[in-house]
């Protein structure tokens, strides 16, 4: 909870996840090992340490391949969406479908909002700032409907803005964001799947 609340420094956050991973390994808790591995990878990546994160992403994928539990599979697809740009890869439409459908199936709308932010980041790296802003609005709607606040290491809006979204005309950005907030879940999911397929 303290890590999730973003109350720790970068080093304290990664050390906390490393300790959690060691404890889960010690008691042979597969789910705990898997999620601690992914959380550590996400934290490192979010702190700009993509090279250090890659082995943990790869290890998580091996665990998912060995035991394709739906929740873990959806998280693996979400991680690939986010990591693609950092590793010079392209976002795969199958990953977008797997993550969105998987999170919808289990009712994990907070996780779904994270995937939506990932697609927004991808759109921003393609120079589609207006689309990125609309998707950020949709992700914000999903979180606000839940009363959810993302911890700083997971709220990647600033990363998306740093990729150029901040250069978008403020009025255009505001209108696009409002359009995203007005989308139903079905409309938002259809939009990101269409983007991934296009």
Short mmCIF file of N, CA and C in Angstrom, two decimals:
data_model
loop_
_atom_site.label_atom_id
_atom_site.label_comp_id
_atom_site.label_asym_id
_atom_site.label_seq_id
_atom_site.Cartn_x
_atom_site.Cartn_y
_atom_site.Cartn_z
N UNK A 1 0.80 -1.20 0.00
CA UNK A 1 0.00 0.00 0.00
C UNK A 1 0.84 1.26 0.00
N UNK A 2 1.94 1.24 0.75
CA UNK A 2 2.81 2.43 0.77
C UNK A 2 3.45 2.62 -0.59
N UNK A 3 3.89 1.50 -1.21
CA UNK A 3 4.48 1.59 -2.54
C UNK A 3 3.42 2.08 -3.52
N UNK A 4 2.22 1.51 -3.44
CA UNK A 4 1.14 1.89 -4.33
C UNK A 4 0.76 3.34 -4.16
N UNK A 5 0.89 3.86 -2.98
CA UNK A 5 0.55 5.26 -2.76
C UNK A 5 1.62 6.22 -3.22
N UNK A 6 2.74 5.68 -3.68
CA UNK A 6 3.81 6.53 -4.19
C UNK A 6 4.52 7.31 -3.11
N UNK A 7 4.54 6.77 -1.89
CA UNK A 7 5.16 7.49 -0.78
C UNK A 7 6.64 7.19 -0.63
N UNK A 8 7.15 6.26 -1.42
CA UNK A 8 8.56 5.89 -1.31
C UNK A 8 9.34 6.47 -2.48
N UNK A 9 10.65 6.57 -2.28
CA UNK A 9 11.53 7.04 -3.35
C UNK A 9 11.66 5.94 -4.41
N UNK A 10 12.32 6.28 -5.49
CA UNK A 10 12.55 5.30 -6.57
C UNK A 10 13.27 4.07 -6.04
N UNK A 11 14.37 4.28 -5.32
CA UNK A 11 15.13 3.14 -4.80
C UNK A 11 14.34 2.34 -3.77
N UNK A 12 13.61 3.04 -2.91
CA UNK A 12 12.80 2.34 -1.90
C UNK A 12 11.69 1.52 -2.57
N UNK A 13 11.12 2.06 -3.64
CA UNK A 13 10.06 1.34 -4.35
C UNK A 13 10.60 0.06 -4.96
N UNK A 14 11.72 0.17 -5.68
CA UNK A 14 12.27 -1.03 -6.32
C UNK A 14 12.75 -2.03 -5.28
N UNK A 15 13.34 -1.55 -4.19
CA UNK A 15 13.78 -2.47 -3.13
C UNK A 15 12.60 -3.19 -2.51
N UNK A 16 11.49 -2.50 -2.35
CA UNK A 16 10.29 -3.11 -1.78
C UNK A 16 9.79 -4.24 -2.67
N UNK A 17 9.74 -3.99 -3.98
CA UNK A 17 9.30 -5.04 -4.91
C UNK A 17 10.30 -6.19 -4.95
N UNK A 18 11.58 -5.88 -4.85
CA UNK A 18 12.59 -6.94 -4.82
C UNK A 18 12.42 -7.82 -3.59
N UNK A 19 12.14 -7.20 -2.44
CA UNK A 19 11.91 -7.98 -1.21
C UNK A 19 10.65 -8.83 -1.33
N UNK A 20 9.59 -8.25 -1.90
CA UNK A 20 8.35 -9.01 -2.08
C UNK A 20 8.59 -10.20 -2.99
N UNK A 21 9.35 -10.00 -4.06
CA UNK A 21 9.65 -11.08 -4.99
C UNK A 21 10.41 -12.20 -4.27
N UNK A 22 11.39 -11.84 -3.46
CA UNK A 22 12.17 -12.85 -2.72
C UNK A 22 11.29 -13.63 -1.76
N UNK A 23 10.38 -12.95 -1.07
CA UNK A 23 9.48 -13.63 -0.12
C UNK A 23 8.55 -14.59 -0.85
N UNK A 24 7.97 -14.15 -1.96
CA UNK A 24 7.07 -15.03 -2.72
C UNK A 24 7.81 -16.24 -3.27
N UNK A 25 9.06 -16.06 -3.68
CA UNK A 25 9.86 -17.20 -4.15
C UNK A 25 10.13 -18.17 -3.00
N UNK A 26 10.41 -17.62 -1.84
CA UNK A 26 10.73 -18.45 -0.68
C UNK A 26 9.56 -19.35 -0.28
N UNK A 27 8.35 -18.84 -0.39
CA UNK A 27 7.17 -19.64 0.00
C UNK A 27 6.52 -20.33 -1.20
N UNK A 28 7.18 -20.23 -2.37
CA UNK A 28 6.72 -20.92 -3.58
C UNK A 28 5.30 -20.50 -3.98
N UNK A 29 5.06 -19.18 -3.94
CA UNK A 29 3.75 -18.62 -4.31
C UNK A 29 3.83 -18.15 -5.75
N UNK A 30 3.32 -18.97 -6.68
CA UNK A 30 3.46 -18.67 -8.10
C UNK A 30 2.84 -17.31 -8.46
N UNK A 31 1.61 -17.07 -8.02
CA UNK A 31 0.95 -15.81 -8.34
C UNK A 31 1.70 -14.62 -7.79
N UNK A 32 2.19 -14.75 -6.55
CA UNK A 32 2.95 -13.66 -5.94
C UNK A 32 4.26 -13.40 -6.66
N UNK A 33 4.93 -14.49 -7.07
CA UNK A 33 6.18 -14.34 -7.82
C UNK A 33 5.90 -13.64 -9.14
N UNK A 34 4.84 -14.07 -9.82
CA UNK A 34 4.51 -13.49 -11.13
C UNK A 34 4.23 -12.00 -11.00
N UNK A 35 3.34 -11.63 -10.08
CA UNK A 35 2.98 -10.21 -9.98
C UNK A 35 4.10 -9.36 -9.41
N UNK A 36 4.88 -9.90 -8.49
CA UNK A 36 6.03 -9.13 -7.99
C UNK A 36 7.04 -8.89 -9.11
N UNK A 37 7.23 -9.90 -9.97
CA UNK A 37 8.14 -9.75 -11.10
C UNK A 37 7.63 -8.66 -12.04
N UNK A 38 6.34 -8.68 -12.35
CA UNK A 38 5.77 -7.68 -13.25
C UNK A 38 5.80 -6.29 -12.62
N UNK A 39 5.46 -6.19 -11.34
CA UNK A 39 5.47 -4.88 -10.68
C UNK A 39 6.88 -4.29 -10.64
N UNK A 40 7.87 -5.14 -10.41
CA UNK A 40 9.25 -4.67 -10.41
C UNK A 40 9.63 -4.19 -11.81
N UNK A 41 9.25 -4.95 -12.84
CA UNK A 41 9.53 -4.54 -14.22
C UNK A 41 8.86 -3.21 -14.53
N UNK A 42 7.59 -3.08 -14.16
CA UNK A 42 6.86 -1.83 -14.42
C UNK A 42 7.49 -0.65 -13.70
N UNK A 43 7.89 -0.87 -12.44
CA UNK A 43 8.49 0.23 -11.68
C UNK A 43 9.81 0.66 -12.32
N UNK A 44 10.66 -0.29 -12.65
CA UNK A 44 11.94 0.05 -13.28
C UNK A 44 11.72 0.79 -14.59
N UNK A 45 10.79 0.27 -15.40
CA UNK A 45 10.50 0.92 -16.69
C UNK A 45 10.00 2.34 -16.48
N UNK A 46 9.09 2.51 -15.52
CA UNK A 46 8.52 3.83 -15.25
C UNK A 46 9.56 4.82 -14.77
N UNK A 47 10.59 4.31 -14.09
CA UNK A 47 11.65 5.18 -13.60
C UNK A 47 12.72 5.42 -14.67
N UNK A 48 12.44 5.01 -15.91
CA UNK A 48 13.38 5.26 -17.01
C UNK A 48 14.51 4.25 -17.08
N UNK A 49 14.33 3.10 -16.44
CA UNK A 49 15.39 2.09 -16.40
C UNK A 49 14.97 0.87 -17.24
N UNK A 50 14.69 1.15 -18.52
CA UNK A 50 14.14 0.13 -19.42
C UNK A 50 15.06 -1.08 -19.58
N UNK A 51 16.37 -0.85 -19.66
CA UNK A 51 17.30 -1.97 -19.84
C UNK A 51 17.26 -2.91 -18.63
N UNK A 52 17.15 -2.34 -17.43
CA UNK A 52 17.06 -3.17 -16.22
C UNK A 52 15.71 -3.88 -16.13
N UNK A 53 14.68 -3.26 -16.69
CA UNK A 53 13.34 -3.84 -16.62
C UNK A 53 13.17 -5.03 -17.54
N UNK A 54 13.86 -5.03 -18.68
CA UNK A 54 13.62 -6.05 -19.72
C UNK A 54 13.72 -7.48 -19.22
N UNK A 55 14.75 -7.86 -18.45
CA UNK A 55 14.82 -9.25 -17.99
C UNK A 55 13.62 -9.65 -17.13
N UNK A 56 13.06 -8.71 -16.38
CA UNK A 56 11.90 -9.01 -15.54
C UNK A 56 10.64 -9.16 -16.40
N UNK A 57 10.50 -8.32 -17.44
CA UNK A 57 9.39 -8.51 -18.38
C UNK A 57 9.49 -9.89 -19.04
N UNK A 58 10.72 -10.25 -19.46
CA UNK A 58 10.91 -11.53 -20.13
C UNK A 58 10.63 -12.70 -19.20
N UNK A 59 11.05 -12.58 -17.95
CA UNK A 59 10.80 -13.64 -16.96
C UNK A 59 9.31 -13.79 -16.70
N UNK A 60 8.61 -12.66 -16.60
CA UNK A 60 7.16 -12.71 -16.40
C UNK A 60 6.49 -13.42 -17.57
N UNK A 61 6.93 -13.11 -18.79
CA UNK A 61 6.34 -13.75 -19.97
C UNK A 61 6.56 -15.26 -19.94
N UNK A 62 7.73 -15.70 -19.49
CA UNK A 62 7.99 -17.15 -19.39
C UNK A 62 7.02 -17.79 -18.41
N UNK A 63 6.75 -17.12 -17.29
CA UNK A 63 5.81 -17.66 -16.31
C UNK A 63 4.41 -17.76 -16.89
N UNK A 64 4.01 -16.73 -17.64
CA UNK A 64 2.68 -16.72 -18.26
C UNK A 64 2.59 -17.82 -19.31
N UNK A 65 3.65 -18.01 -20.09
CA UNK A 65 3.65 -19.08 -21.10
C UNK A 65 3.50 -20.44 -20.44
N UNK A 66 4.13 -20.60 -19.27
CA UNK A 66 4.07 -21.89 -18.57
C UNK A 66 2.70 -22.12 -17.93
N UNK A 67 2.09 -21.04 -17.43
CA UNK A 67 0.77 -21.14 -16.78
C UNK A 67 -0.10 -19.98 -17.23
N UNK A 68 -0.79 -20.15 -18.36
CA UNK A 68 -1.55 -19.04 -18.95
C UNK A 68 -2.87 -18.74 -18.23
N UNK A 69 -2.75 -18.28 -17.00
CA UNK A 69 -3.91 -17.87 -16.22
C UNK A 69 -4.43 -16.56 -16.82
N UNK A 70 -5.75 -16.45 -17.09
CA UNK A 70 -6.27 -15.28 -17.83
C UNK A 70 -5.82 -13.93 -17.29
N UNK A 71 -5.83 -13.73 -15.99
CA UNK A 71 -5.41 -12.45 -15.42
C UNK A 71 -3.95 -12.15 -15.76
N UNK A 72 -3.10 -13.17 -15.64
CA UNK A 72 -1.68 -12.98 -15.93
C UNK A 72 -1.46 -12.72 -17.42
N UNK A 73 -2.24 -13.40 -18.26
CA UNK A 73 -2.12 -13.21 -19.71
C UNK A 73 -2.47 -11.78 -20.09
N UNK A 74 -3.55 -11.24 -19.51
CA UNK A 74 -3.96 -9.86 -19.80
C UNK A 74 -2.88 -8.88 -19.37
N UNK A 75 -2.29 -9.10 -18.20
CA UNK A 75 -1.23 -8.21 -17.73
C UNK A 75 0.01 -8.29 -18.61
N UNK A 76 0.32 -9.49 -19.11
CA UNK A 76 1.48 -9.63 -20.00
C UNK A 76 1.27 -8.84 -21.28
N UNK A 77 0.06 -8.91 -21.83
CA UNK A 77 -0.24 -8.15 -23.05
C UNK A 77 -0.14 -6.65 -22.79
N UNK A 78 -0.67 -6.21 -21.65
CA UNK A 78 -0.59 -4.80 -21.27
C UNK A 78 0.87 -4.35 -21.18
N UNK A 79 1.71 -5.18 -20.56
CA UNK A 79 3.13 -4.83 -20.42
C UNK A 79 3.80 -4.70 -21.78
N UNK A 80 3.45 -5.60 -22.71
CA UNK A 80 4.05 -5.51 -24.04
C UNK A 80 3.63 -4.24 -24.78
N UNK A 81 2.38 -3.81 -24.57
CA UNK A 81 1.91 -2.56 -25.20
C UNK A 81 2.78 -1.41 -24.72
N UNK A 82 2.99 -1.34 -23.39
CA UNK A 82 3.77 -0.24 -22.82
C UNK A 82 5.24 -0.31 -23.20
N UNK A 83 5.78 -1.51 -23.24
CA UNK A 83 7.22 -1.65 -23.43
C UNK A 83 7.64 -1.55 -24.89
N UNK A 84 6.69 -1.74 -25.81
CA UNK A 84 7.04 -1.82 -27.23
C UNK A 84 7.91 -0.65 -27.70
N UNK A 85 7.48 0.57 -27.40
CA UNK A 85 8.21 1.74 -27.89
C UNK A 85 9.63 1.78 -27.32
N UNK A 86 9.77 1.46 -26.05
CA UNK A 86 11.09 1.52 -25.41
C UNK A 86 12.07 0.54 -26.02
N UNK A 87 11.54 -0.58 -26.52
CA UNK A 87 12.41 -1.62 -27.05
C UNK A 87 12.42 -1.67 -28.57
N UNK A 88 11.94 -0.59 -29.21
CA UNK A 88 11.99 -0.51 -30.66
C UNK A 88 11.06 -1.50 -31.35
N UNK A 89 9.98 -1.88 -30.67
CA UNK A 89 9.02 -2.81 -31.23
C UNK A 89 7.72 -2.06 -31.54
N UNK A 90 6.84 -2.70 -32.28
CA UNK A 90 5.56 -2.07 -32.59
C UNK A 90 4.47 -2.70 -31.74
N UNK A 91 3.43 -1.93 -31.48
CA UNK A 91 2.31 -2.44 -30.70
C UNK A 91 1.54 -3.45 -31.56
N UNK A 92 1.28 -4.60 -30.97
CA UNK A 92 0.62 -5.69 -31.67
C UNK A 92 -0.89 -5.61 -31.40
N UNK A 93 -1.70 -5.67 -32.45
CA UNK A 93 -3.15 -5.57 -32.26
C UNK A 93 -3.68 -6.73 -31.41
N UNK A 94 -3.03 -7.89 -31.49
CA UNK A 94 -3.45 -9.02 -30.65
C UNK A 94 -3.26 -8.70 -29.17
N UNK A 95 -2.18 -7.97 -28.85
CA UNK A 95 -1.94 -7.60 -27.45
C UNK A 95 -3.03 -6.65 -26.95
N UNK A 96 -3.45 -5.71 -27.81
CA UNK A 96 -4.50 -4.78 -27.42
C UNK A 96 -5.80 -5.56 -27.16
N UNK A 97 -6.14 -6.47 -28.04
CA UNK A 97 -7.35 -7.28 -27.84
C UNK A 97 -7.24 -8.15 -26.60
N UNK A 98 -6.09 -8.80 -26.42
CA UNK A 98 -5.91 -9.69 -25.27
C UNK A 98 -6.03 -8.94 -23.96
N UNK A 99 -5.38 -7.78 -23.88
CA UNK A 99 -5.42 -7.00 -22.63
C UNK A 99 -6.82 -6.46 -22.37
N UNK A 100 -7.44 -5.83 -23.38
CA UNK A 100 -8.75 -5.24 -23.14
C UNK A 100 -9.80 -6.30 -22.85
N UNK A 101 -9.84 -7.35 -23.65
CA UNK A 101 -10.84 -8.41 -23.42
C UNK A 101 -10.60 -9.11 -22.09
N UNK A 102 -9.31 -9.35 -21.77
CA UNK A 102 -9.00 -10.03 -20.51
C UNK A 102 -9.42 -9.22 -19.30
N UNK A 103 -9.12 -7.93 -19.31
CA UNK A 103 -9.49 -7.09 -18.17
C UNK A 103 -11.00 -6.88 -18.08
N UNK A 104 -11.66 -6.79 -19.23
CA UNK A 104 -13.12 -6.68 -19.22
C UNK A 104 -13.76 -7.94 -18.64
N UNK A 105 -13.22 -9.09 -19.04
CA UNK A 105 -13.79 -10.38 -18.58
C UNK A 105 -13.75 -10.52 -17.06
N UNK A 106 -12.70 -9.97 -16.44
CA UNK A 106 -12.58 -10.11 -14.99
C UNK A 106 -13.02 -8.84 -14.25
N UNK A 107 -13.52 -7.86 -15.01
CA UNK A 107 -14.02 -6.63 -14.38
C UNK A 107 -12.93 -5.75 -13.81
N UNK A 108 -11.72 -5.83 -14.36
CA UNK A 108 -10.59 -5.06 -13.85
C UNK A 108 -10.47 -3.74 -14.62
N UNK A 109 -11.37 -2.80 -14.32
CA UNK A 109 -11.41 -1.55 -15.07
C UNK A 109 -10.22 -0.65 -14.76
N UNK A 110 -9.65 -0.75 -13.59
CA UNK A 110 -8.44 0.01 -13.29
C UNK A 110 -7.29 -0.45 -14.17
N UNK A 111 -7.16 -1.77 -14.32
CA UNK A 111 -6.12 -2.32 -15.20
C UNK A 111 -6.41 -1.94 -16.65
N UNK A 112 -7.68 -1.95 -17.01
CA UNK A 112 -8.08 -1.56 -18.37
C UNK A 112 -7.66 -0.11 -18.63
N UNK A 113 -7.81 0.76 -17.65
CA UNK A 113 -7.42 2.16 -17.84
C UNK A 113 -5.92 2.27 -18.13
N UNK A 114 -5.15 1.39 -17.53
CA UNK A 114 -3.70 1.36 -17.75
C UNK A 114 -3.40 0.98 -19.19
N UNK A 115 -4.15 0.00 -19.72
CA UNK A 115 -3.97 -0.39 -21.11
C UNK A 115 -4.36 0.75 -22.04
N UNK A 116 -5.44 1.45 -21.72
CA UNK A 116 -5.87 2.58 -22.54
C UNK A 116 -4.77 3.65 -22.56
N UNK A 117 -4.15 3.91 -21.40
CA UNK A 117 -3.03 4.85 -21.37
C UNK A 117 -1.88 4.36 -22.25
N UNK A 118 -1.67 3.04 -22.25
CA UNK A 118 -0.61 2.48 -23.11
C UNK A 118 -0.85 2.73 -24.58
N UNK A 119 -2.11 2.56 -24.99
CA UNK A 119 -2.45 2.83 -26.39
C UNK A 119 -2.33 4.33 -26.68
N UNK A 120 -2.67 5.17 -25.69
CA UNK A 120 -2.51 6.62 -25.85
C UNK A 120 -1.04 6.98 -26.05
N UNK A 121 -0.17 6.36 -25.26
CA UNK A 121 1.27 6.60 -25.39
C UNK A 121 1.75 6.20 -26.78
N UNK A 122 1.30 5.05 -27.23
CA UNK A 122 1.66 4.56 -28.56
C UNK A 122 1.20 5.56 -29.63
N UNK A 123 -0.05 6.04 -29.51
CA UNK A 123 -0.57 7.02 -30.48
C UNK A 123 0.27 8.29 -30.45
N UNK A 124 0.68 8.72 -29.24
CA UNK A 124 1.49 9.93 -29.14
C UNK A 124 2.83 9.74 -29.82
N UNK A 125 3.43 8.57 -29.66
CA UNK A 125 4.73 8.33 -30.32
C UNK A 125 4.59 8.32 -31.84
N UNK A 126 3.36 8.09 -32.34
CA UNK A 126 3.10 8.15 -33.78
C UNK A 126 2.73 9.56 -34.23
N UNK A 127 2.69 10.50 -33.28
CA UNK A 127 2.35 11.89 -33.60
C UNK A 127 0.86 12.17 -33.61
N UNK A 128 0.07 11.24 -33.10
CA UNK A 128 -1.40 11.40 -33.08
C UNK A 128 -1.83 11.99 -31.73
N UNK A 129 -1.48 13.25 -31.52
CA UNK A 129 -1.71 13.88 -30.22
C UNK A 129 -3.18 14.00 -29.86
N UNK A 130 -4.01 14.31 -30.83
CA UNK A 130 -5.44 14.46 -30.54
C UNK A 130 -6.05 13.13 -30.10
N UNK A 131 -5.67 12.07 -30.79
CA UNK A 131 -6.16 10.73 -30.42
C UNK A 131 -5.65 10.34 -29.03
N UNK A 132 -4.38 10.66 -28.78
CA UNK A 132 -3.80 10.35 -27.47
C UNK A 132 -4.56 11.08 -26.37
N UNK A 133 -4.90 12.34 -26.59
CA UNK A 133 -5.64 13.11 -25.59
C UNK A 133 -7.02 12.51 -25.34
N UNK A 134 -7.69 12.08 -26.42
CA UNK A 134 -9.00 11.46 -26.25
C UNK A 134 -8.90 10.18 -25.44
N UNK A 135 -7.87 9.39 -25.69
CA UNK A 135 -7.71 8.14 -24.94
C UNK A 135 -7.37 8.41 -23.48
N UNK A 136 -6.60 9.47 -23.23
CA UNK A 136 -6.34 9.84 -21.83
C UNK A 136 -7.64 10.22 -21.13
N UNK A 137 -8.54 10.89 -21.85
CA UNK A 137 -9.85 11.22 -21.29
C UNK A 137 -10.64 9.97 -20.97
N UNK A 138 -10.60 9.00 -21.86
CA UNK A 138 -11.31 7.74 -21.63
C UNK A 138 -10.72 6.99 -20.43
N UNK A 139 -9.38 6.96 -20.34
CA UNK A 139 -8.74 6.30 -19.19
C UNK A 139 -9.11 7.01 -17.89
N UNK A 140 -9.15 8.34 -17.94
CA UNK A 140 -9.53 9.12 -16.76
C UNK A 140 -10.96 8.80 -16.34
N UNK A 141 -11.85 8.66 -17.32
CA UNK A 141 -13.25 8.31 -17.02
C UNK A 141 -13.32 6.95 -16.33
N UNK A 142 -12.59 5.96 -16.85
CA UNK A 142 -12.61 4.63 -16.24
C UNK A 142 -12.16 4.69 -14.78
N UNK A 143 -11.08 5.46 -14.52
CA UNK A 143 -10.56 5.54 -13.15
C UNK A 143 -11.51 6.33 -12.25
N UNK A 144 -12.04 7.44 -12.75
CA UNK A 144 -12.90 8.27 -11.90
C UNK A 144 -14.21 7.55 -11.59
N UNK A 145 -14.70 6.75 -12.52
CA UNK A 145 -15.90 5.95 -12.25
C UNK A 145 -15.68 4.99 -11.09
N UNK A 146 -14.42 4.57 -10.91
CA UNK A 146 -14.07 3.66 -9.82
C UNK A 146 -13.63 4.41 -8.57
N UNK A 147 -13.44 5.73 -8.67
CA UNK A 147 -12.86 6.49 -7.56
C UNK A 147 -11.40 6.12 -7.36
N UNK A 148 -10.71 5.80 -8.45
CA UNK A 148 -9.35 5.26 -8.38
C UNK A 148 -8.33 6.34 -8.72
N UNK A 149 -7.24 6.36 -7.97
CA UNK A 149 -6.11 7.23 -8.26
C UNK A 149 -4.90 6.33 -8.47
N UNK A 150 -4.23 6.50 -9.59
CA UNK A 150 -3.05 5.68 -9.86
C UNK A 150 -1.86 6.18 -9.05
N UNK A 151 -1.04 5.25 -8.54
CA UNK A 151 0.20 5.69 -7.89
C UNK A 151 1.11 6.35 -8.92
N UNK A 152 1.99 7.25 -8.47
CA UNK A 152 2.82 8.00 -9.42
C UNK A 152 3.62 7.12 -10.38
N UNK A 153 4.13 5.96 -9.93
CA UNK A 153 4.93 5.16 -10.84
C UNK A 153 4.08 4.46 -11.90
N UNK A 154 2.76 4.45 -11.72
CA UNK A 154 1.88 3.86 -12.73
C UNK A 154 1.15 4.89 -13.56
N UNK A 155 1.00 6.11 -13.06
CA UNK A 155 0.30 7.13 -13.83
C UNK A 155 1.27 7.71 -14.85
N UNK A 156 1.12 7.25 -16.06
CA UNK A 156 2.12 7.58 -17.09
C UNK A 156 1.70 8.75 -17.96
N UNK A 157 0.74 9.53 -17.48
CA UNK A 157 0.30 10.70 -18.24
C UNK A 157 1.47 11.63 -18.53
N UNK A 158 2.34 11.82 -17.56
CA UNK A 158 3.48 12.72 -17.75
C UNK A 158 4.41 12.19 -18.84
N UNK A 159 4.57 10.87 -18.91
CA UNK A 159 5.42 10.28 -19.96
C UNK A 159 4.80 10.56 -21.33
N UNK A 160 3.48 10.45 -21.41
CA UNK A 160 2.79 10.70 -22.67
C UNK A 160 2.93 12.18 -23.05
N UNK A 161 2.80 13.06 -22.06
CA UNK A 161 2.96 14.49 -22.33
C UNK A 161 4.38 14.80 -22.78
N UNK A 162 5.34 14.14 -22.18
CA UNK A 162 6.74 14.37 -22.54
C UNK A 162 7.02 13.93 -23.97
N UNK A 163 6.24 12.98 -24.46
CA UNK A 163 6.42 12.51 -25.84
C UNK A 163 5.85 13.49 -26.85
N UNK A 164 5.26 14.60 -26.38
CA UNK A 164 4.81 15.65 -27.28
C UNK A 164 3.38 16.10 -27.12
N UNK A 165 2.62 15.43 -26.25
CA UNK A 165 1.22 15.81 -26.10
C UNK A 165 1.07 17.24 -25.60
N UNK A 166 2.03 17.69 -24.82
CA UNK A 166 1.98 19.04 -24.30
C UNK A 166 2.05 20.11 -25.38
N UNK A 167 2.46 19.72 -26.59
CA UNK A 167 2.54 20.67 -27.70
C UNK A 167 1.20 20.87 -28.41
N UNK A 168 0.21 20.03 -28.07
CA UNK A 168 -1.10 20.13 -28.71
C UNK A 168 -1.81 21.41 -28.26
N UNK A 169 -2.49 22.08 -29.18
CA UNK A 169 -3.25 23.29 -28.85
C UNK A 169 -4.14 23.01 -27.64
N UNK A 170 -4.09 23.85 -26.60
CA UNK A 170 -4.84 23.58 -25.37
C UNK A 170 -6.35 23.39 -25.59
N UNK A 171 -6.94 24.17 -26.49
CA UNK A 171 -8.37 24.02 -26.74
C UNK A 171 -8.68 22.69 -27.41
N UNK A 172 -7.86 22.32 -28.38
CA UNK A 172 -8.04 21.05 -29.08
C UNK A 172 -7.84 19.89 -28.12
N UNK A 173 -6.83 20.03 -27.27
CA UNK A 173 -6.55 18.98 -26.28
C UNK A 173 -7.73 18.84 -25.32
N UNK A 174 -8.26 19.93 -24.86
CA UNK A 174 -9.38 19.91 -23.92
C UNK A 174 -10.61 19.25 -24.55
N UNK A 175 -10.88 19.59 -25.81
CA UNK A 175 -12.04 18.99 -26.50
C UNK A 175 -11.84 17.50 -26.72
N UNK A 176 -10.62 17.10 -27.09
CA UNK A 176 -10.34 15.68 -27.31
C UNK A 176 -10.47 14.90 -26.00
N UNK A 177 -9.94 15.48 -24.91
CA UNK A 177 -10.02 14.84 -23.60
C UNK A 177 -11.50 14.67 -23.20
N UNK A 178 -12.29 15.72 -23.42
CA UNK A 178 -13.72 15.66 -23.09
C UNK A 178 -14.43 14.59 -23.92
N UNK A 179 -14.04 14.48 -25.20
CA UNK A 179 -14.63 13.43 -26.04
C UNK A 179 -14.34 12.05 -25.46
N UNK A 180 -13.10 11.85 -25.01
CA UNK A 180 -12.74 10.56 -24.41
C UNK A 180 -13.52 10.28 -23.14
N UNK A 181 -13.70 11.33 -22.32
CA UNK A 181 -14.45 11.15 -21.06
C UNK A 181 -15.92 10.84 -21.31
N UNK A 182 -16.43 11.25 -22.48
CA UNK A 182 -17.84 11.01 -22.77
C UNK A 182 -18.09 9.63 -23.38
N UNK A 183 -17.04 8.91 -23.71
CA UNK A 183 -17.21 7.59 -24.34
C UNK A 183 -17.75 6.58 -23.35
N UNK A 184 -18.60 5.69 -23.84
CA UNK A 184 -18.99 4.52 -23.05
C UNK A 184 -17.82 3.54 -23.08
N UNK A 185 -17.86 2.56 -22.21
CA UNK A 185 -16.80 1.54 -22.22
C UNK A 185 -16.75 0.87 -23.60
N UNK A 186 -17.92 0.55 -24.13
CA UNK A 186 -17.97 -0.14 -25.42
C UNK A 186 -17.37 0.73 -26.53
N UNK A 187 -17.69 2.02 -26.52
CA UNK A 187 -17.16 2.93 -27.54
C UNK A 187 -15.65 3.07 -27.42
N UNK A 188 -15.16 3.22 -26.19
CA UNK A 188 -13.73 3.37 -25.99
C UNK A 188 -12.95 2.14 -26.41
N UNK A 189 -13.46 0.97 -26.05
CA UNK A 189 -12.79 -0.28 -26.42
C UNK A 189 -12.80 -0.45 -27.93
N UNK A 190 -13.93 -0.14 -28.56
CA UNK A 190 -14.00 -0.25 -30.02
C UNK A 190 -12.98 0.67 -30.68
N UNK A 191 -12.80 1.86 -30.11
CA UNK A 191 -11.85 2.82 -30.69
C UNK A 191 -10.41 2.33 -30.58
N UNK A 192 -10.03 1.83 -29.41
CA UNK A 192 -8.62 1.40 -29.31
C UNK A 192 -8.37 0.13 -30.12
N UNK A 193 -9.36 -0.74 -30.24
CA UNK A 193 -9.17 -1.92 -31.09
C UNK A 193 -9.06 -1.53 -32.56
N UNK A 194 -9.86 -0.53 -32.97
CA UNK A 194 -9.77 -0.05 -34.37
C UNK A 194 -8.42 0.56 -34.64
N UNK A 195 -7.87 1.31 -33.68
CA UNK A 195 -6.55 1.92 -33.85
C UNK A 195 -5.49 0.82 -33.98
N UNK A 196 -5.60 -0.20 -33.16
CA UNK A 196 -4.62 -1.28 -33.18
C UNK A 196 -4.69 -2.09 -34.48
N UNK A 197 -5.88 -2.18 -35.04
CA UNK A 197 -6.05 -2.96 -36.27
C UNK A 197 -5.68 -2.17 -37.52
N UNK A 198 -5.72 -0.82 -37.39
CA UNK A 198 -5.47 0.04 -38.54
C UNK A 198 -4.02 0.13 -38.87
#
